[in-house]
mmCIF file of C-alpha atoms and ligand atoms in Angstrom:
data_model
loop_
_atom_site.group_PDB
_atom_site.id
_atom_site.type_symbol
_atom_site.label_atom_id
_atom_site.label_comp_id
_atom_site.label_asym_id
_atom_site.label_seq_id
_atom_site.Cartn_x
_atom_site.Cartn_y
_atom_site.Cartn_z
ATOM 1 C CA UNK A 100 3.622 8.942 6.333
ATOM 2 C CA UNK A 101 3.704 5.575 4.585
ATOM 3 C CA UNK A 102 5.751 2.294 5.619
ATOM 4 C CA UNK A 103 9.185 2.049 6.377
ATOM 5 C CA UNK A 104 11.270 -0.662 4.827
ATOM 6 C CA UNK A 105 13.451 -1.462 1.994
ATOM 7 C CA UNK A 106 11.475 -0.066 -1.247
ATOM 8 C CA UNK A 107 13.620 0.454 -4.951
ATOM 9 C CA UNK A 108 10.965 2.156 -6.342
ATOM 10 C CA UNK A 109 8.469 4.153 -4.684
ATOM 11 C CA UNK A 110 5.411 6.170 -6.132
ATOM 12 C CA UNK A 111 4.239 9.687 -4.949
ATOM 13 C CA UNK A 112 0.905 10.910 -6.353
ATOM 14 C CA UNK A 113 0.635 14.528 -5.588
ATOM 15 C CA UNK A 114 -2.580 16.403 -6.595
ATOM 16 C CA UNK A 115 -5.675 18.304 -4.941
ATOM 17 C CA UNK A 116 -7.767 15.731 -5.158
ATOM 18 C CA UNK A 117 -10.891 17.988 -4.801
ATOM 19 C CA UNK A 118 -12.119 15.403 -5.430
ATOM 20 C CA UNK A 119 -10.345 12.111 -6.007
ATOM 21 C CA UNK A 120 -12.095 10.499 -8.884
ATOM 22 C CA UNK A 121 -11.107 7.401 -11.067
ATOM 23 C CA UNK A 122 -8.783 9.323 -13.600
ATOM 24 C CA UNK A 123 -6.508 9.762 -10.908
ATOM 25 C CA UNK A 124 -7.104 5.950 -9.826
ATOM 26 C CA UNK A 125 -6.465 4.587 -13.106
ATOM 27 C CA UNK A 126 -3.329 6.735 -13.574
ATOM 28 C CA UNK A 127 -2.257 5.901 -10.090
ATOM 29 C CA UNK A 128 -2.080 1.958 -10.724
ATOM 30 C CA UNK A 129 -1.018 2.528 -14.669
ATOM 31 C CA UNK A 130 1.890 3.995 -13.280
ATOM 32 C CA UNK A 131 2.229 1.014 -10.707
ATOM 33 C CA UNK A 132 2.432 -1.551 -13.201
ATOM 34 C CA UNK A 133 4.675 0.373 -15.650
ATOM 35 C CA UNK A 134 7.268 1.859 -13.592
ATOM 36 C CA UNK A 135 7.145 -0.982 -11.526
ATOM 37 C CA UNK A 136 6.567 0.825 -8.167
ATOM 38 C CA UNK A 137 6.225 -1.177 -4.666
ATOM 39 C CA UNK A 138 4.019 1.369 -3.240
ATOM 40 C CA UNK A 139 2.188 4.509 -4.741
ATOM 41 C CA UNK A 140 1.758 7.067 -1.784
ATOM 42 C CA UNK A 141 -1.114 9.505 -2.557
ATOM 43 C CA UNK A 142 -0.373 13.071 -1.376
ATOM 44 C CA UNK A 143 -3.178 15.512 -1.185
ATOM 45 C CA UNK A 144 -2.267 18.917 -1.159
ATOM 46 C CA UNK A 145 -2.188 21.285 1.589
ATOM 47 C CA UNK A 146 -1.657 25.099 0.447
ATOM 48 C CA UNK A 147 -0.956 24.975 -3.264
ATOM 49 C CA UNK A 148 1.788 28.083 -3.848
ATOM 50 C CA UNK A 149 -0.067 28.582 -7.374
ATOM 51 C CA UNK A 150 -3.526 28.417 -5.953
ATOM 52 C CA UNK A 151 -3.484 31.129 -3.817
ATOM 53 C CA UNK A 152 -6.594 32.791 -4.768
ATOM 54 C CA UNK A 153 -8.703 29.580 -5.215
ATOM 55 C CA UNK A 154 -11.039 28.297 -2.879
ATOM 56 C CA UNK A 155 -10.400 24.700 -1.848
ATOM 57 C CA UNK A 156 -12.071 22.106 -0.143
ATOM 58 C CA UNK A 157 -10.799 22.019 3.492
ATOM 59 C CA UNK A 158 -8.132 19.516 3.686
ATOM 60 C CA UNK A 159 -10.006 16.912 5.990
ATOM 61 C CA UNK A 160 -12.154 16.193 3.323
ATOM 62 C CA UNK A 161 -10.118 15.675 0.171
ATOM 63 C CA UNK A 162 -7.860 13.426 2.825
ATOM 64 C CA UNK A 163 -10.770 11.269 3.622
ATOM 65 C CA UNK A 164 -12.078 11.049 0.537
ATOM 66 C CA UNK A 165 -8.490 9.607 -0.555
ATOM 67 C CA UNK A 166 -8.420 7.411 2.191
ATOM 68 C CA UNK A 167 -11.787 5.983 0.909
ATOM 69 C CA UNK A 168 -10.882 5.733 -2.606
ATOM 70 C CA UNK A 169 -7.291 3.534 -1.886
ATOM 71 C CA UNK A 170 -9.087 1.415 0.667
ATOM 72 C CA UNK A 171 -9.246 -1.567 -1.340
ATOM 73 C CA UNK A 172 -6.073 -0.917 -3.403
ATOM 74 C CA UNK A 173 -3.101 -3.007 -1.400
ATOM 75 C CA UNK A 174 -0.485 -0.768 -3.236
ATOM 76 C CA UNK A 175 -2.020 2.327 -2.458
ATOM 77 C CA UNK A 176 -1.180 4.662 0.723
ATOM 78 C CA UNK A 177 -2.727 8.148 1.416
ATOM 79 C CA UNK A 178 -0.029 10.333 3.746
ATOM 80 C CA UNK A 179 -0.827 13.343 5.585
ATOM 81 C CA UNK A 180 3.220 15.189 4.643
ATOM 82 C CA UNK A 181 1.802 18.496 3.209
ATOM 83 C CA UNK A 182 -1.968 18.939 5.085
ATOM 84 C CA UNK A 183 0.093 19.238 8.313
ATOM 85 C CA UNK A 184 2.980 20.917 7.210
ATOM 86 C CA UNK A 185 2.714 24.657 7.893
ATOM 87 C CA UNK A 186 2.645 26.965 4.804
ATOM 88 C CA UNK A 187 2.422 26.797 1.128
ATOM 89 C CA UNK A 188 2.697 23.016 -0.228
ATOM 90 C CA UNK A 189 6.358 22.617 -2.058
ATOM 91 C CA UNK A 190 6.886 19.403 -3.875
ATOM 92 C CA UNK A 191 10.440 19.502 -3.282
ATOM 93 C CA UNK A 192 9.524 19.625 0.672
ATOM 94 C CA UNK A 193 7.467 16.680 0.564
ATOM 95 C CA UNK A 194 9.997 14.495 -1.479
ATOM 96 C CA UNK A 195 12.812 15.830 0.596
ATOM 97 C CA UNK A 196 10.451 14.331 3.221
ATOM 98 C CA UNK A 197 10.202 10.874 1.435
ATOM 99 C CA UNK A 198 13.763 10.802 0.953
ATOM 100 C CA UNK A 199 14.541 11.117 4.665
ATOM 101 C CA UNK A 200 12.101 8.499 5.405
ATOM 102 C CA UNK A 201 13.215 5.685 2.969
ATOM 103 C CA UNK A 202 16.781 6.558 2.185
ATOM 104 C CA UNK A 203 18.921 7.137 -0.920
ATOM 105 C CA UNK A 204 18.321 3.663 -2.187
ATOM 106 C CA UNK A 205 14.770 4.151 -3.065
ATOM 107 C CA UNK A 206 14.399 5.597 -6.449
ATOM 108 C CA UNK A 207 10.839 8.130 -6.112
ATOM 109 C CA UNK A 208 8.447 9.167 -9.088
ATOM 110 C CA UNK A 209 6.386 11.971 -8.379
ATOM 111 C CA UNK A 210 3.054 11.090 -10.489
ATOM 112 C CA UNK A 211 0.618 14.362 -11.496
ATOM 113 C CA UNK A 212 -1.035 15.173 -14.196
ATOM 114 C CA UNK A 213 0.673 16.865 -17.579
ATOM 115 C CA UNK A 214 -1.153 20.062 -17.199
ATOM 116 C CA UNK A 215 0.727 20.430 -13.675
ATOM 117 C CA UNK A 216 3.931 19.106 -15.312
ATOM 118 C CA UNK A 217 3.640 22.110 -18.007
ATOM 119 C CA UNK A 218 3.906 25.042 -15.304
ATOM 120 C CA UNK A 219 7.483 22.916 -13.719
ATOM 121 C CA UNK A 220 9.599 25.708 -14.825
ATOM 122 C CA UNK A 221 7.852 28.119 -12.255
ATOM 123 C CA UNK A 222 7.705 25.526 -8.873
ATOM 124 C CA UNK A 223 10.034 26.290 -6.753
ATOM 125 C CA UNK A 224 13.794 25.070 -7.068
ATOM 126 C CA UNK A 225 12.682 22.818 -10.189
ATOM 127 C CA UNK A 226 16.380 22.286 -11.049
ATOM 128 C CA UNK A 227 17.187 20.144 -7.632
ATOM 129 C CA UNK A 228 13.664 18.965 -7.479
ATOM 130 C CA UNK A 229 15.080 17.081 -10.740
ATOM 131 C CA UNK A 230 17.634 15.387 -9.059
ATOM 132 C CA UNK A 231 15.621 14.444 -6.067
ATOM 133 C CA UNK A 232 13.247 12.117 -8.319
ATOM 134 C CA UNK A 233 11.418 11.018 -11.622
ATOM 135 C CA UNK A 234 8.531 12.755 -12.906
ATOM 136 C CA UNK A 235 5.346 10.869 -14.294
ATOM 137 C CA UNK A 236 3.315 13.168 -16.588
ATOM 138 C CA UNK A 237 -0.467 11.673 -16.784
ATOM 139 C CA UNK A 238 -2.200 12.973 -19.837
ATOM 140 C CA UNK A 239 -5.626 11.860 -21.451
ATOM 141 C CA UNK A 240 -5.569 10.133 -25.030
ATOM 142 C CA UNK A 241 -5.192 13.134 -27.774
ATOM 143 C CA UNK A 242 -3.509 15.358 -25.126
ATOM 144 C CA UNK A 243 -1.519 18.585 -26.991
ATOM 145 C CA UNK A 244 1.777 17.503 -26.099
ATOM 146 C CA UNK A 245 3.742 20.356 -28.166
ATOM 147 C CA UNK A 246 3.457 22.650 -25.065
ATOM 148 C CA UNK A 247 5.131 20.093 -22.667
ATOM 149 C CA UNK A 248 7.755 19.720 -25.078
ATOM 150 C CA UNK A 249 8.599 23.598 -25.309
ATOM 151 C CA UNK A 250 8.855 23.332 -21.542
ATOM 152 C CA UNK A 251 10.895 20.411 -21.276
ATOM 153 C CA UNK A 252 13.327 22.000 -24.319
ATOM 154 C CA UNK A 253 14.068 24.573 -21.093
ATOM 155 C CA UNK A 254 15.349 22.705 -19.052
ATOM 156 C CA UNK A 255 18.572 20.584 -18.508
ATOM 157 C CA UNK A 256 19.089 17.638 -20.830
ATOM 158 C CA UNK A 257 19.660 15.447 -17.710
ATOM 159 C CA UNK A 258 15.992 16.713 -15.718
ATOM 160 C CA UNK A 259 14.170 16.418 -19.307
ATOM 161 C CA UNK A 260 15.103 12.306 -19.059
ATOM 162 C CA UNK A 261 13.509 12.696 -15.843
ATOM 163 C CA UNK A 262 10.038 13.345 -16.776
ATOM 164 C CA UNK A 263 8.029 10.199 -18.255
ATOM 165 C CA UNK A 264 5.040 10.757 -20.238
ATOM 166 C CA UNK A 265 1.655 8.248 -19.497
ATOM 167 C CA UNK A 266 -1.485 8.186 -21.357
ATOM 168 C CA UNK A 267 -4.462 7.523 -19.133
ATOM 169 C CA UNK A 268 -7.913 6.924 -20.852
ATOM 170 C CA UNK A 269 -9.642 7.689 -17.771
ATOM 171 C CA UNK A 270 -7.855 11.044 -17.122
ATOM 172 C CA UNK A 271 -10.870 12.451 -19.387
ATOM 173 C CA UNK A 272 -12.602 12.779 -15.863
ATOM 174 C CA UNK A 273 -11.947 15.723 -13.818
ATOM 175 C CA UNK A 274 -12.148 17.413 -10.674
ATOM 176 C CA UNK A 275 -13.703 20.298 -12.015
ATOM 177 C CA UNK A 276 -16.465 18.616 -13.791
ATOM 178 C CA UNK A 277 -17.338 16.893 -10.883
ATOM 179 C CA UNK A 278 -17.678 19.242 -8.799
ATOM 180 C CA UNK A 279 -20.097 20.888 -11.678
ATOM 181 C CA UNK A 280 -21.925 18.209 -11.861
ATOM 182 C CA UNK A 281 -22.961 18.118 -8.099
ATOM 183 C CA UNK A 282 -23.441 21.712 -8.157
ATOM 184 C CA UNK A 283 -25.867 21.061 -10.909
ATOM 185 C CA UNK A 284 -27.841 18.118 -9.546
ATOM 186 C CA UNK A 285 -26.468 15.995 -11.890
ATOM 187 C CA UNK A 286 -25.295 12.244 -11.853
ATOM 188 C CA UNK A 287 -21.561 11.650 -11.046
ATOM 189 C CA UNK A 288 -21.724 7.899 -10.397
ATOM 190 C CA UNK A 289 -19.003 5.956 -11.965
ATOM 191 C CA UNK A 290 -16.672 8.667 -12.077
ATOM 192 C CA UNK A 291 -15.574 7.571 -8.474
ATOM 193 C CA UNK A 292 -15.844 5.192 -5.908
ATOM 194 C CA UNK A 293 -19.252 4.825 -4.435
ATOM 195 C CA UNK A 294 -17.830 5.360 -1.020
ATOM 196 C CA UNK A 295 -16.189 8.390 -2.107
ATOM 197 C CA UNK A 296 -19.707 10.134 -3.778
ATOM 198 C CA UNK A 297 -21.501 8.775 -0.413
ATOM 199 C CA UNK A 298 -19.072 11.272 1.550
ATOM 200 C CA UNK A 299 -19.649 14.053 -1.269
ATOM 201 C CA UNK A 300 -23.442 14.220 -0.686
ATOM 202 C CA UNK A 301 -23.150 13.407 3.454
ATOM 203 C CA UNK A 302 -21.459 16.310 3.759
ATOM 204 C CA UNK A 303 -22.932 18.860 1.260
ATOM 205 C CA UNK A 304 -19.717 19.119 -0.465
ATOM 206 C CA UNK A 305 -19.525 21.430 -3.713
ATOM 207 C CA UNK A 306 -23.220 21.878 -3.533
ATOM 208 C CA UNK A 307 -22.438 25.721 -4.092
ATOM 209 C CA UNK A 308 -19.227 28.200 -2.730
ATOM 210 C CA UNK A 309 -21.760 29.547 0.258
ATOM 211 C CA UNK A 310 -23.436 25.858 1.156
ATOM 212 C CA UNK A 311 -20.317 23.617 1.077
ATOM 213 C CA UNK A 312 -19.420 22.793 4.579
ATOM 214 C CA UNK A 313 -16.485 24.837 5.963
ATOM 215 C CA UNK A 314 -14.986 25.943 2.543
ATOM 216 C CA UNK A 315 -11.698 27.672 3.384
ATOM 217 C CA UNK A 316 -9.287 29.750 1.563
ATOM 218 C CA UNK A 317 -6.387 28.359 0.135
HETATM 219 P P1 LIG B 208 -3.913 21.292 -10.950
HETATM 220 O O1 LIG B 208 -3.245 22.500 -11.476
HETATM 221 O O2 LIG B 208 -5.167 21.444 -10.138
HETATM 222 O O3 LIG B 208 -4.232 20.228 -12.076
HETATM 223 C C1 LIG B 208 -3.767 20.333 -13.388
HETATM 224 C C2 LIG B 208 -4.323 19.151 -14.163
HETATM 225 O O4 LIG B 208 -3.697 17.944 -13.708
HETATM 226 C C3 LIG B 208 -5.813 18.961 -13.981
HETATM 227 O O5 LIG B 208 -6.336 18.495 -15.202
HETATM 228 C C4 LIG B 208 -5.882 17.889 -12.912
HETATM 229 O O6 LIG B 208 -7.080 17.123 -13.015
HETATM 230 C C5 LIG B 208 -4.686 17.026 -13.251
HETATM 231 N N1 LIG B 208 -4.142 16.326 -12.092
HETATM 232 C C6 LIG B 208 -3.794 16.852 -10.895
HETATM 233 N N2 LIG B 208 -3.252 15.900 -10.103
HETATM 234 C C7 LIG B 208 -3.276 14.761 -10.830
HETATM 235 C C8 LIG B 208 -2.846 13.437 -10.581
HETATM 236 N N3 LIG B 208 -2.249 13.108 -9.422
HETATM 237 N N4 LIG B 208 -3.027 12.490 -11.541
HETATM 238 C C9 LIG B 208 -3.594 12.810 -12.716
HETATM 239 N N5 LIG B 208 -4.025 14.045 -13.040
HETATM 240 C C10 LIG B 208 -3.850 15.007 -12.091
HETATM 241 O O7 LIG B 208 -2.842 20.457 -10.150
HETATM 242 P P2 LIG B 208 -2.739 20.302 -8.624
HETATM 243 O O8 LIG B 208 -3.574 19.105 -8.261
HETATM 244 O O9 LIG B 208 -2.984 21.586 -7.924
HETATM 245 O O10 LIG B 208 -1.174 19.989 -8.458
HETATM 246 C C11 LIG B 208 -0.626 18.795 -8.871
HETATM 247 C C12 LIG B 208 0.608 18.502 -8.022
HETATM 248 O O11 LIG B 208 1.673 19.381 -8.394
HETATM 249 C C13 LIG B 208 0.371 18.702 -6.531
HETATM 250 O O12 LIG B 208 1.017 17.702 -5.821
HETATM 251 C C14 LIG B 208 1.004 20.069 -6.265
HETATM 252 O O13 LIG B 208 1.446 20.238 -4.932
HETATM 253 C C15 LIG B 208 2.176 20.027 -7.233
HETATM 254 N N6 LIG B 208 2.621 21.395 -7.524
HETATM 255 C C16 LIG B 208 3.746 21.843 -6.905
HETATM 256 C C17 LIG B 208 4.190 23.157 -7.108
HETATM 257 C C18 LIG B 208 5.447 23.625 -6.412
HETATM 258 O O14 LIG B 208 6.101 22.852 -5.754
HETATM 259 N N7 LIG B 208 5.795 24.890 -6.527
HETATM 260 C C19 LIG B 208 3.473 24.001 -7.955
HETATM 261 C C20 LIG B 208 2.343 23.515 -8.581
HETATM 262 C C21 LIG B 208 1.903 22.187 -8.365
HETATM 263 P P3 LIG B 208 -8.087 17.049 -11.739
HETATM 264 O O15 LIG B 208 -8.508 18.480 -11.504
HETATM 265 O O16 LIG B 208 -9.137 16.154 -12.229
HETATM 266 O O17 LIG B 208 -7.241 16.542 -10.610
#
């Protein structure tokens, strides 16, 4: 995991990141500068509880395709908490994790994106998750923001003051039309780091289900 060391305010950036692209980037380092965070920690998933059925890139990839993407980034860290922690990938594991490895000064925002945020009520043991740390929502520009706010109406006044809201032009990149766009042949430069799309073609990643290299159940 990331550096020890007195830290007030520490970022965790959980996602997939299948693959890291600069939406998540540009979110990661708005975030940063708003919140004022020391240190953003990017967390790729290991077993996502709500993607059981989904076939994901195996996790040695989307980790080194993180590590690629923060390289030049001195605020950025990339920690390996929930690809080697057996079973499904709880958030409130990993921050219980971050807790025990800076201490109860350090005040933690978990960063994601909105559409994450607006399934909360279902993760598991959202209610102490909310006590454990701040939430950053990262939505796109014109983002629907009514159903977030139904979903934040359910849940205690003092966890709804918990979740911060951030509007990230570049979040109109995604994952999924990235990996579309290799599939298809086309261009994705620019949506990433070059270092990052070098890795995507080396190693015939989302090419198709069958071709990509060692494509594992979730
Ligand atoms: P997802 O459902 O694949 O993504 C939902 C949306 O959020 C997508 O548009 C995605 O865009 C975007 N997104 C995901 N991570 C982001 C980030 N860090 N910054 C900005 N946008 C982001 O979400 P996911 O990646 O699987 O999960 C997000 C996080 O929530 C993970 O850390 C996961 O472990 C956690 N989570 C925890 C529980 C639980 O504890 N029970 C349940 C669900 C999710 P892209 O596709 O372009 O990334």
């Amino acid at each position: 995991m990331a550096r020890r060391g007195p830290v007030a305010r520490l970022g965790i950036m959980g996602g997939t990141f299948d693959p890291i692209h600069y939406g998540h980037l540009v979110a990661a380092e708005a975030a940063r500068t708003e919140f004022d965070l020391e240190v953003v920690v990017f967390v790729p998933s290991g077993h996502p509880p709500h993607k059981k059925d989904s076939r994901l890139t195996p996790a040695r990839h989307r980790y080194l395709m993180t590590v690629l993407a923060v390289a030049t980034n001195p605020w950025f860290e990339v920690s390996r908490v929930e690809i080697e922690r057996e079973g499904y990938s709880y958030t409130i594991d990993t921050v219980k994790a971050f807790r025990e490895r800076y201490g109860p000064a350090t005040e933690l925002y978990f960063i994601t994106g909105a559409d994450a945020i607006l399934e909360i009520l279902t993760w598991h043991r959202v209610n102490e998750l909310l006590t454990m740390c701040r939430f950053i929502a990262a939505t796109r520009p014109g983002y629907h923001l009514d159903g977030l706010g139904q979903v934040l109406q359910k849940l205690p006044p003092e966890g709804r003051g918990r979740i911060h809201l951030l509007e990230v032009p570049a979040l109109a990149i995604s994952s999924t039309d990235v990996r579309e766009r290799v599939r298809c042949g086309r261009s994705i430069k620019y949506l990433l780091p070059e270092a990052v799309e070098h890795y995507i073609y080396k190693n015939h990643l989302y090419v198709s289900d069958a071709e990509a290299e060692g494509v594992e159940e979730a």
